[in-house]
Coordinates of C-alpha atoms and ligand atoms in Angstrom, one line a residue:
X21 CA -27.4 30.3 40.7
X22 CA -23.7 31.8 41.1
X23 CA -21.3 32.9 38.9
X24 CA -19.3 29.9 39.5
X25 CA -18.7 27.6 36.4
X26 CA -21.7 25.6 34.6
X27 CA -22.1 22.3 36.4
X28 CA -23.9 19.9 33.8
X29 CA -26.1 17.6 35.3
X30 CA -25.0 14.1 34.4
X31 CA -26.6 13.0 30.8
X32 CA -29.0 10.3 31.1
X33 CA -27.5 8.5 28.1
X34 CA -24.9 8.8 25.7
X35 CA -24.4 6.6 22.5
X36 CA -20.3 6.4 22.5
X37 CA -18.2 6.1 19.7
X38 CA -20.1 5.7 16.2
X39 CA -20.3 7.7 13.0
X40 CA -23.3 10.1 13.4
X41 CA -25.5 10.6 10.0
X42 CA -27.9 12.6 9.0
X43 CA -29.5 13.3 5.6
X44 CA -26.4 16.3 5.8
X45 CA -23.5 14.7 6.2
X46 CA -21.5 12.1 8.8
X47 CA -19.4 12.7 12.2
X48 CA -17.5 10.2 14.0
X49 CA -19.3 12.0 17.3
X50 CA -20.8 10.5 20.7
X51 CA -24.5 11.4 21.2
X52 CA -25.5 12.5 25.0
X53 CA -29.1 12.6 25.5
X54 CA -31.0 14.5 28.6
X55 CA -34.8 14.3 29.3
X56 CA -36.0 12.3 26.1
X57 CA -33.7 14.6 23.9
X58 CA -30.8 15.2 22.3
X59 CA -28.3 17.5 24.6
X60 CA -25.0 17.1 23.1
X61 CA -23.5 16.0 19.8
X62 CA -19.5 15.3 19.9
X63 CA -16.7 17.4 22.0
X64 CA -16.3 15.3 25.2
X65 CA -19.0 13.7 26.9
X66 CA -18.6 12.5 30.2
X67 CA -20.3 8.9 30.7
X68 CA -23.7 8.9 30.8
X69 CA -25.7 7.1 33.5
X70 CA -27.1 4.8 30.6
X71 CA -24.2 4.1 27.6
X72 CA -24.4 2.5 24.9
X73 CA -21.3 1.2 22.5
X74 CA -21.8 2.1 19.1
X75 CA -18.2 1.3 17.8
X76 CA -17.5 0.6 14.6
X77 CA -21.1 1.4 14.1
X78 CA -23.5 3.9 12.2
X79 CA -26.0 5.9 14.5
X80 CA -28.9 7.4 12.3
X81 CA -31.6 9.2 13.3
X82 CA -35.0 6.4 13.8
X83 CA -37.0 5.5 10.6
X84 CA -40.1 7.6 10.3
X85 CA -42.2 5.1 8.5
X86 CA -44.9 7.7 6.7
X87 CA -47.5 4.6 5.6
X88 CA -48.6 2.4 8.3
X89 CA -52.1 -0.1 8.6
X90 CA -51.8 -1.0 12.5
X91 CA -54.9 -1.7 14.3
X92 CA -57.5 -1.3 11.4
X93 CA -61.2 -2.5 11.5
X94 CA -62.7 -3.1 8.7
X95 CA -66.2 -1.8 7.2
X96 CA -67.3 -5.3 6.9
X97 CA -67.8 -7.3 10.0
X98 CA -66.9 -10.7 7.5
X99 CA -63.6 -9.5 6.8
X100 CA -60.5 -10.0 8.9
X101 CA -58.5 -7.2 10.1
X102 CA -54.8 -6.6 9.5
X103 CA -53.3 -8.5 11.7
X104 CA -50.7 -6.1 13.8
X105 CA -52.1 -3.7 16.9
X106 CA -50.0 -0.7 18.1
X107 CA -47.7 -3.1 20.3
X108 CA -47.3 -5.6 18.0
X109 CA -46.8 -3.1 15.0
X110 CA -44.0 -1.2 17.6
X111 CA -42.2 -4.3 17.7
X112 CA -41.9 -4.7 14.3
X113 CA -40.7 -1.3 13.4
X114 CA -37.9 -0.9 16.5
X115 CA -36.7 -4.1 15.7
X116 CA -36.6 -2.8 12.3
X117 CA -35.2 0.6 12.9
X118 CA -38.3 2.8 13.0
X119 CA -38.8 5.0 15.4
X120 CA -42.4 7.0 14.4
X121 CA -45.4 5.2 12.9
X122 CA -47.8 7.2 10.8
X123 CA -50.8 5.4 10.9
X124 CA -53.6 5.5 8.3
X125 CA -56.5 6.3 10.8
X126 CA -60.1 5.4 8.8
X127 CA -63.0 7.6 9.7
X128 CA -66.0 5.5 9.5
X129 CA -68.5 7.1 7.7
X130 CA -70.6 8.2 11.1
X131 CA -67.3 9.7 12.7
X132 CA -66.0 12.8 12.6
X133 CA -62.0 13.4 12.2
X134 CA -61.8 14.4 15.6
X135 CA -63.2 11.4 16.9
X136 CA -61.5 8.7 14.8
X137 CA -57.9 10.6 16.3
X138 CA -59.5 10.6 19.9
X139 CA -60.3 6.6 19.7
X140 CA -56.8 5.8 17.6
X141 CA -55.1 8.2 20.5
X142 CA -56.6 6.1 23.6
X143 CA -55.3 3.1 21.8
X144 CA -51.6 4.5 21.7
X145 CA -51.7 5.0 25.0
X146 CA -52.2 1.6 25.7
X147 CA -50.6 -0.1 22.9
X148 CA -48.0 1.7 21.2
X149 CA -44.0 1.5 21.5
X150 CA -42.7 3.5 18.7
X151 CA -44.5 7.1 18.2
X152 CA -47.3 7.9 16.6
X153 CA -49.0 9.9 13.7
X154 CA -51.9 9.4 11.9
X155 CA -53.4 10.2 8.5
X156 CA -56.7 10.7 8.9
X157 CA -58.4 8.8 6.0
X158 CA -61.5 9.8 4.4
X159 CA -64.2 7.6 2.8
X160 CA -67.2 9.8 2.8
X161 CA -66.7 13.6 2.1
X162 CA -69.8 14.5 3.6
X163 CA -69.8 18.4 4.0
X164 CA -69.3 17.9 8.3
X165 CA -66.1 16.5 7.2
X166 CA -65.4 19.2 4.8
X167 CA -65.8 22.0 7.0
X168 CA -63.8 20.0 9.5
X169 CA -60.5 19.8 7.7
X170 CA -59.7 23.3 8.6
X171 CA -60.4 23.2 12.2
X172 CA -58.2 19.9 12.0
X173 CA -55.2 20.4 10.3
X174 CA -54.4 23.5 12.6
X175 CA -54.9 21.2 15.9
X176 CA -51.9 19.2 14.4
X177 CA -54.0 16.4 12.1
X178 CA -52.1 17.7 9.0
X179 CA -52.8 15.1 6.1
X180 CA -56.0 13.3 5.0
X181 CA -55.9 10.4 2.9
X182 CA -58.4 9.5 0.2
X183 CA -58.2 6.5 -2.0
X184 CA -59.0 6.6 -6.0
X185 CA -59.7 3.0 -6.4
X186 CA -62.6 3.1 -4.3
X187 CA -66.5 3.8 -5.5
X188 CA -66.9 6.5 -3.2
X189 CA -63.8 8.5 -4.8
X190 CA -65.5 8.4 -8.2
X191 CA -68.9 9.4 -6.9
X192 CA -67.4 12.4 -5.0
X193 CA -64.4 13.7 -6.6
X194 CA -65.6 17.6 -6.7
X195 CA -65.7 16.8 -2.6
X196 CA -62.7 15.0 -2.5
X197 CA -60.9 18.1 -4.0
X198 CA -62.6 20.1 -2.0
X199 CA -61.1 18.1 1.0
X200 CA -57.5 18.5 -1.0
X201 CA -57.7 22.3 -0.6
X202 CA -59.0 23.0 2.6
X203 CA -56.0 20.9 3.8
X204 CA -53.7 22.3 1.6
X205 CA -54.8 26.5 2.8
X206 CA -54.9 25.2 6.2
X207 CA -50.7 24.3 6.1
X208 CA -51.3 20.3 5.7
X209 CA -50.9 17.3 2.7
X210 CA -53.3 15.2 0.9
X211 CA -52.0 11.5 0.5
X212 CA -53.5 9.9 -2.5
X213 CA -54.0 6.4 -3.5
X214 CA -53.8 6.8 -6.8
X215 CA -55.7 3.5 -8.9
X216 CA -58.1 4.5 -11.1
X217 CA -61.3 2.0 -10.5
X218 CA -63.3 2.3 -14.0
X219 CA -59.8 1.0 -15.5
X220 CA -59.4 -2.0 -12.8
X221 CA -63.3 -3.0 -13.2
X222 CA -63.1 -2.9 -16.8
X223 CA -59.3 -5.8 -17.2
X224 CA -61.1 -7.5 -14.2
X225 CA -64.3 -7.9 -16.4
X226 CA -61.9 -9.1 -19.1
X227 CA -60.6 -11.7 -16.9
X228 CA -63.6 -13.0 -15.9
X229 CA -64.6 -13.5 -19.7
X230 CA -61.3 -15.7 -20.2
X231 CA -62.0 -17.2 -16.7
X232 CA -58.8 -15.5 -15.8
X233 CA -59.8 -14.9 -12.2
X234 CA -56.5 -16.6 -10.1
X235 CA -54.5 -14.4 -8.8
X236 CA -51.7 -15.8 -11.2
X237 CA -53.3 -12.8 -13.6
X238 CA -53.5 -10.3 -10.1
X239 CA -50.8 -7.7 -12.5
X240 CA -53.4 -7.8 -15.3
X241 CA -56.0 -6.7 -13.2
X242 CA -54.8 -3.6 -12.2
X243 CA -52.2 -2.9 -15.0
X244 CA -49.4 0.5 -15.4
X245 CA -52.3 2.2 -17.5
X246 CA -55.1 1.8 -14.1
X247 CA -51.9 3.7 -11.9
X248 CA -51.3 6.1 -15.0
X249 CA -54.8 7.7 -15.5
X250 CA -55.3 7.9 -11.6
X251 CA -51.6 9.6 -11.2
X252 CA -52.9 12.1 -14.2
X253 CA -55.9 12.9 -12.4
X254 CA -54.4 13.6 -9.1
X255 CA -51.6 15.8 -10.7
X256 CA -54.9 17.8 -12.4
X257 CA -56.2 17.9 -9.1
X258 CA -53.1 19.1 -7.4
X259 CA -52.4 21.9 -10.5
X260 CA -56.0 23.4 -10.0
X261 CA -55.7 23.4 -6.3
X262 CA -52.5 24.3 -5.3
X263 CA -53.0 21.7 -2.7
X264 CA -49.4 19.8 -1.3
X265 CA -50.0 16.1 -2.7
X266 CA -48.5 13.2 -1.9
X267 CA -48.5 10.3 -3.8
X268 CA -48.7 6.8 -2.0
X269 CA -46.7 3.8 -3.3
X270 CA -46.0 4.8 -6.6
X271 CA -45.6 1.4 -8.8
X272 CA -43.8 2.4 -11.7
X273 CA -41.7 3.8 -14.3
X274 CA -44.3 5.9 -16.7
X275 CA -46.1 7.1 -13.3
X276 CA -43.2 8.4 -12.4
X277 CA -42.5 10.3 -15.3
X278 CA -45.5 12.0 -14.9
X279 CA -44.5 13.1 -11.5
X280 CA -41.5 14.1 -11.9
X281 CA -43.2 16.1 -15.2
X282 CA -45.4 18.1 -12.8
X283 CA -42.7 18.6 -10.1
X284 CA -40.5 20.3 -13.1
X285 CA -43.6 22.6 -13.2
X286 CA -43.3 23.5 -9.7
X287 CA -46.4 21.8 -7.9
X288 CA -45.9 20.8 -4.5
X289 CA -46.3 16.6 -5.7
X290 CA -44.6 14.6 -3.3
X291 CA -43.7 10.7 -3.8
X292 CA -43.7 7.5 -2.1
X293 CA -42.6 4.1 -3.2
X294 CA -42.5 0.7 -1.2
X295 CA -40.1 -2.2 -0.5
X296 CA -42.0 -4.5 -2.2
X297 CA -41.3 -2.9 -5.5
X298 CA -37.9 -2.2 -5.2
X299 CA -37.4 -6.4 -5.0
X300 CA -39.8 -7.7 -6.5
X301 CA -41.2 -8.2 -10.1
X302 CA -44.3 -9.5 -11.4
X303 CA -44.1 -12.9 -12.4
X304 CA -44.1 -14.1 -8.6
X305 CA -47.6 -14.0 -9.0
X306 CA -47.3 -17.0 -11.4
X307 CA -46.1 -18.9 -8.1
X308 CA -47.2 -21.5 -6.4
X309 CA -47.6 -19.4 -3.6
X310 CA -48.4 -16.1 -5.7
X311 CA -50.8 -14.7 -3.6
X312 CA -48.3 -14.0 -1.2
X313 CA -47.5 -10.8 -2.9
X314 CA -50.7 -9.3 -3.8
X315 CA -51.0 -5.7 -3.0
X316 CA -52.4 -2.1 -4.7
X317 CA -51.0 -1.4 -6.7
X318 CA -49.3 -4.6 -8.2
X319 CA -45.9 -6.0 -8.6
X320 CA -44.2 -4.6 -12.0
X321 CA -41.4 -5.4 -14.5
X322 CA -38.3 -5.3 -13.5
X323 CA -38.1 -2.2 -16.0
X324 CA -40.5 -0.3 -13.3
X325 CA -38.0 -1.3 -10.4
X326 CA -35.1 -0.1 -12.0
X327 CA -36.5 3.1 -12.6
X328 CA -37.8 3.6 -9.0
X329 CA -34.1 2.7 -7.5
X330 CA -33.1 5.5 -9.9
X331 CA -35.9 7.6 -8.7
X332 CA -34.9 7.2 -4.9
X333 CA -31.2 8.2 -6.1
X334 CA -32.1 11.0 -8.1
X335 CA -34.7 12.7 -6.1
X336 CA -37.5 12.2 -7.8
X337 CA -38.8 10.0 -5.2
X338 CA -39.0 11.5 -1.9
X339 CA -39.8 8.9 0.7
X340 CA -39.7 5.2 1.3
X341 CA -43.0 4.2 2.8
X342 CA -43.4 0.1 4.4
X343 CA -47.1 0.1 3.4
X344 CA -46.8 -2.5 6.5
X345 CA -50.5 -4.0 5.8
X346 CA -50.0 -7.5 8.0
X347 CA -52.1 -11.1 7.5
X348 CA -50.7 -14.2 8.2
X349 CA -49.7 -16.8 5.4
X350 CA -53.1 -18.6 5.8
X351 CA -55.1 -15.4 4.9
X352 CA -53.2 -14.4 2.1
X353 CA -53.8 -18.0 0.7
X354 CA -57.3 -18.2 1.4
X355 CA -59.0 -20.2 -1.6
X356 CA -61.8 -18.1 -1.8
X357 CA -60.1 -14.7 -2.6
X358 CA -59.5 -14.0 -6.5
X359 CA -58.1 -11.0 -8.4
X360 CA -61.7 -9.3 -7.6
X361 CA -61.4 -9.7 -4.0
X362 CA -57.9 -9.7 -3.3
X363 CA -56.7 -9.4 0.2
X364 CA -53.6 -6.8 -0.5
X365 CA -50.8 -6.1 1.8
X366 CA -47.7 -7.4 3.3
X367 CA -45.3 -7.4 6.8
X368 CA -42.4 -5.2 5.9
X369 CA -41.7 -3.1 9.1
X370 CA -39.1 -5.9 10.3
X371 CA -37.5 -5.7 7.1
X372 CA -38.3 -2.6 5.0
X373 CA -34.7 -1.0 6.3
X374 CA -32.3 -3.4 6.8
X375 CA -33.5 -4.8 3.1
X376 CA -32.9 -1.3 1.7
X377 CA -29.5 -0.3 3.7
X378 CA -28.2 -4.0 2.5
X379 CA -29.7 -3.6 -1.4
X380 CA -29.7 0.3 -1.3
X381 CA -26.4 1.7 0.7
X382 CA -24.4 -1.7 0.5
X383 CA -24.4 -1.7 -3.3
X384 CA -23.7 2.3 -3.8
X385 CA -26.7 2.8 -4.9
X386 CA -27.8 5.2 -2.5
X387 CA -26.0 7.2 -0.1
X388 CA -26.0 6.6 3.6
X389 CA -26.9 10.4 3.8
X390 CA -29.6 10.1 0.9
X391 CA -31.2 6.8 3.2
X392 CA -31.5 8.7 5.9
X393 CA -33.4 11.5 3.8
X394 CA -35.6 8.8 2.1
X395 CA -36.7 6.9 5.7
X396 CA -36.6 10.2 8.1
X397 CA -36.2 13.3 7.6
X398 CA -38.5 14.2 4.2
X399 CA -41.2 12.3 5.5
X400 CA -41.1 13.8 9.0
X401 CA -41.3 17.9 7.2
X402 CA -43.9 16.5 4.9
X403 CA -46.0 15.4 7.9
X404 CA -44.6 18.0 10.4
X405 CA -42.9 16.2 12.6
X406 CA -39.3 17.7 12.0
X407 CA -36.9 18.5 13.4
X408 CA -38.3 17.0 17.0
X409 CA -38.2 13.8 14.3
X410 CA -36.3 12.9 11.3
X411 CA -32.8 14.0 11.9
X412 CA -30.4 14.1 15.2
X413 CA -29.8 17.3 16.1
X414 CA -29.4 19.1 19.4
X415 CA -33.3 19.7 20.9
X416 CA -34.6 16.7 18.8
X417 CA -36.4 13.5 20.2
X418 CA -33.5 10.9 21.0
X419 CA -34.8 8.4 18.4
X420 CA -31.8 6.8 17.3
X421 CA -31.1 3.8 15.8
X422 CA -27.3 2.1 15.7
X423 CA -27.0 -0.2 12.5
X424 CA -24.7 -3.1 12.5
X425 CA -23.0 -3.8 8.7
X426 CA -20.3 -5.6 9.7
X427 CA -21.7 -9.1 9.1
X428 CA -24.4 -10.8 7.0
X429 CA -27.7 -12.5 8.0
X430 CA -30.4 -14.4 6.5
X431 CA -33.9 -13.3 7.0
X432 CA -36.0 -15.9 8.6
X433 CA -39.7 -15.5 9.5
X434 CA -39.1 -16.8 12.9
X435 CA -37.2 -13.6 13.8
X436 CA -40.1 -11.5 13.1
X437 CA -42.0 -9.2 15.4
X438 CA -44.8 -9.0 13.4
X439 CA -47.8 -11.3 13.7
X440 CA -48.1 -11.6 10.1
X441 CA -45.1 -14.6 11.2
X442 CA -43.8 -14.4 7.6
X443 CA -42.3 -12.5 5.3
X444 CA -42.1 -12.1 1.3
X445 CA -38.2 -11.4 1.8
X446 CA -37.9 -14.6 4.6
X447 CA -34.3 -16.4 3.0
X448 CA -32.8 -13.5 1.7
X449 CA -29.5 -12.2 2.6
X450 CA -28.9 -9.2 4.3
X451 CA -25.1 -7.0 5.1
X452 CA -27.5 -4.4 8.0
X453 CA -29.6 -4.1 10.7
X454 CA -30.3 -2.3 13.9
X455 CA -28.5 -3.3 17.2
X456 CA -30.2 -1.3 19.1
X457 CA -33.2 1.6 18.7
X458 CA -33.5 3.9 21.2
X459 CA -36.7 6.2 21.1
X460 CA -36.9 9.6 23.0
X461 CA -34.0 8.5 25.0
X462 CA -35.0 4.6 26.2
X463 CA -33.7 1.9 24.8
X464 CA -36.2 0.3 23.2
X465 CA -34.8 -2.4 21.1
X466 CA -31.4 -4.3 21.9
X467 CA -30.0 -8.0 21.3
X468 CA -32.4 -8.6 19.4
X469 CA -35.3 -8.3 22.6
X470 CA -37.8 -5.2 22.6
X471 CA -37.5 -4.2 26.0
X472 CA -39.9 -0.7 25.5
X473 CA -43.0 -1.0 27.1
X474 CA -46.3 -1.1 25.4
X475 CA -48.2 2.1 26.3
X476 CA -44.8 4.0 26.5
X477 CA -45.5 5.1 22.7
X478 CA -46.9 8.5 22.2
X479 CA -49.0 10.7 19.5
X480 CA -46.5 12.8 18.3
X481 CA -47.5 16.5 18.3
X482 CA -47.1 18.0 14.8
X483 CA -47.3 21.2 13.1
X484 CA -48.1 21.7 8.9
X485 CA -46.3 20.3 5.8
X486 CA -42.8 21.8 5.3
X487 CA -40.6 22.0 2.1
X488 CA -38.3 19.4 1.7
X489 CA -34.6 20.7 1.4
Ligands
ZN517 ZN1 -51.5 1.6 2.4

């Protein structure tokens, strides 16, 4: 080391030419990247030994996609799984623009949270593309798993996930709050499923009696007032705890009302909504094909989509989540299943971004800044993940994604990644959509080919829940 001038070392990559955003503002700037991270933004960058042209071109930081079903297995031995693993669930998302993957993780009722993120972690490592974190979902507070959540959150597992809808929630709520605060004194976030299951049993009882069972009445089943009482009970929960909450997938228009009710109170309430409400409304369940689009909670009036699109403009939505929960067309259309045992989910990771740059930015509805806030950076401080995810900045991961909105394509289910081979949105038009997604510095996506390697995705360490700025 002399006093001589700095010599830099040759970048390994630089992204040339394209109009840098982040959820603060825009810069026509290049991007240099060295080991895996961002080294330089703008000023002169000499060429990189990798380049890639992103003229005329937006480069954002890569989606962090906070709500994630990869790789599930189910309770029930008679049930199909979801259909997408790590790899083919990476696909999906880089081809989409998502970079990180937060995974709902199930601990099976003989499993400790340690051990569900040990077995989901050995999977990564095989599997995975994009990055990796997971929400470690509980179905059975025993006490173990109470006294665990502490230990956990500081190693970096910083949000458990507990669903209202299910019998275990109402015959263990004290625990499940329990659960809420240890999390929340320990520095992490509560996700919340919020359906409230007395309410569903009851209009699906109704239904039988009218012999109302086809999933042409799937709304009815689980109607505003069955998302209502659950978002009540969780904002109760989250006002006596104190505990950070974060609501998944929030449906409609009086839910969020209450939310944003309690968040003018102060209480650390977070919210979540999904593609699927944002273009889609109820009566497609009165389809041929209705099934298609059955998921928890329901499809709404177009009254309820309007007011989330204001929502996500506003602020009182904080995050766009895919809820990527994958089955093929056959399983979705299986004769046997009815609004008592729906099979709820659909693909979106393909879609979910250019869908909302093309309906969202395109339109003016949101801001190109405000996008990148909604599908990065405040779900990567809720989950703490930021700022090594969620925004570009010098230090942070390389995850990069360069958008093309220059031209317009059609969505056809024979471009997808996902094995669900279909898509609710296949036929629609759409004005964006990644060209290429780089993640910690590779290339990972480009011309339309995933060129990462399966294994090459990592867990990505993570720190507790931070305010959202
Ligand atoms: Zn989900």
């Amino acid at each position: 080391m002399g006093g001589g001038p700095m010599t830099d070392r040759q970048l390994d990559l630089v992204v040339r030419g394209g109009t840098v955003v982040t959820a603060q503002g825009r810069q026509q700037a290049d991007v240099g990247v060295t080991d895996g991270r961002v080294a330089r933004i703008g000023g002169t960058i000499s060429k990189g030994v990798h380049e890639v042209d992103a003229t005329g071109r937006f480069v954002l930081p890569g989606g962090v996609d906070p709500h994630v079903h990869l790789n599930v297995e189910h309770l029930d031995p008679n049930e199909p799984d979801w259909v997408d693993d790590y790899t083919s669930g990476s696909e999906a998302a880089l081809a989409g623009g998502v970079t990180s993957l937060g995974n709902m993780a199930y601990v099976l009722p003989w499993e400790t949270l340690a051990a569900r993120v040990r077995a989901e972690s050995v999977l990564v490592a095989k599997q995975a593309i994009a990055d990796v974190f997971f929400h470690t979902v509980v179905l059975a507070p025993s006490p173990e798993i109470a006294a665990e959540v502490r230990p956990a959150v500081a190693a970096g597992q910083s949000s458990m996930k507990f669903f209202m809808c299910l019998p275990s929630f109402e015959a263990h709520a004290p625990q499940f709050s329990r659960i809420m605060k240890a999390a929340g004194d320990a520095g992490g976030i509560t996700l919340i499923h919020c359906e409230d299951l007395p309410t569903i049993e009851c209009c699906t009882a109704m239904l039988g009696e009218r012999s109302q069972m086809g999933m042409a009445h799937f709304a009815e089943s689980r109607p505003v007032a069955s998302e209502l009482v659950a978002i009540e009970r969780a904002i109760a929960m989250c006002r006596a705890t104190g505990a950070p909450t974060y609501i998944v997938h929030l449906s409609s228009a009086r839910a969020l009302a209450a939310c944003a009710a309690a968040r003018a109170e102060g209480l650390p309430l977070f919210v979540e909504t999904r593609p699927l409400y944002l273009h889609l409304t109820e009566e497609r369940y009165r389809d041929a094909d209705g099934p298609l689009y059955v998921a928890q909670p329901p499809l709404r009036a177009p009254s309820d989509r309007e007011a989330l699109w204001q929502g996500l403009a506003d602020g009182t939505i904080d995050t766009l989540g895919s809820d990527h929960a994958p089955w093929t067309r056959a399983l979705k259309l299986d004769p046997k299943l009815d609004v008592a045992h729906p099979r709820a989910g659909v693909a979106e990771l393909d879609t979910m971004l250019p869908l909302f740059f093309t309906e969202g930015v395109a339109t003016g509805r949101i801001s190109l800044e405000r996008f990148v806030a909604l599908t990065a950076t405040n779900a990567a401080r809720l989950f703490g993940l930021y700022p090594r995810k969620g925004t570009i900045a010098v230090g942070s991961d390389a995850d990069l994604t360069v958008w093309e909105t220059r031209e317009r394509r059609i969505l056809r289910d024979e471009d997808l990644f996902s094995r669900a081979g279909h898509s609710v949105y296949a036929g629609r038009e759409i004005s964006a959509w990644p060209s290429t997604t780089i993640r910690r510095g590779a290339v990972v996506f480009e011309r339309g080919k995933v060129v990462g390697r399966a294994g090459s995705g990592e867990v990505i360490p993570r720190g507790g829940t931070q305010a959202l700025i």
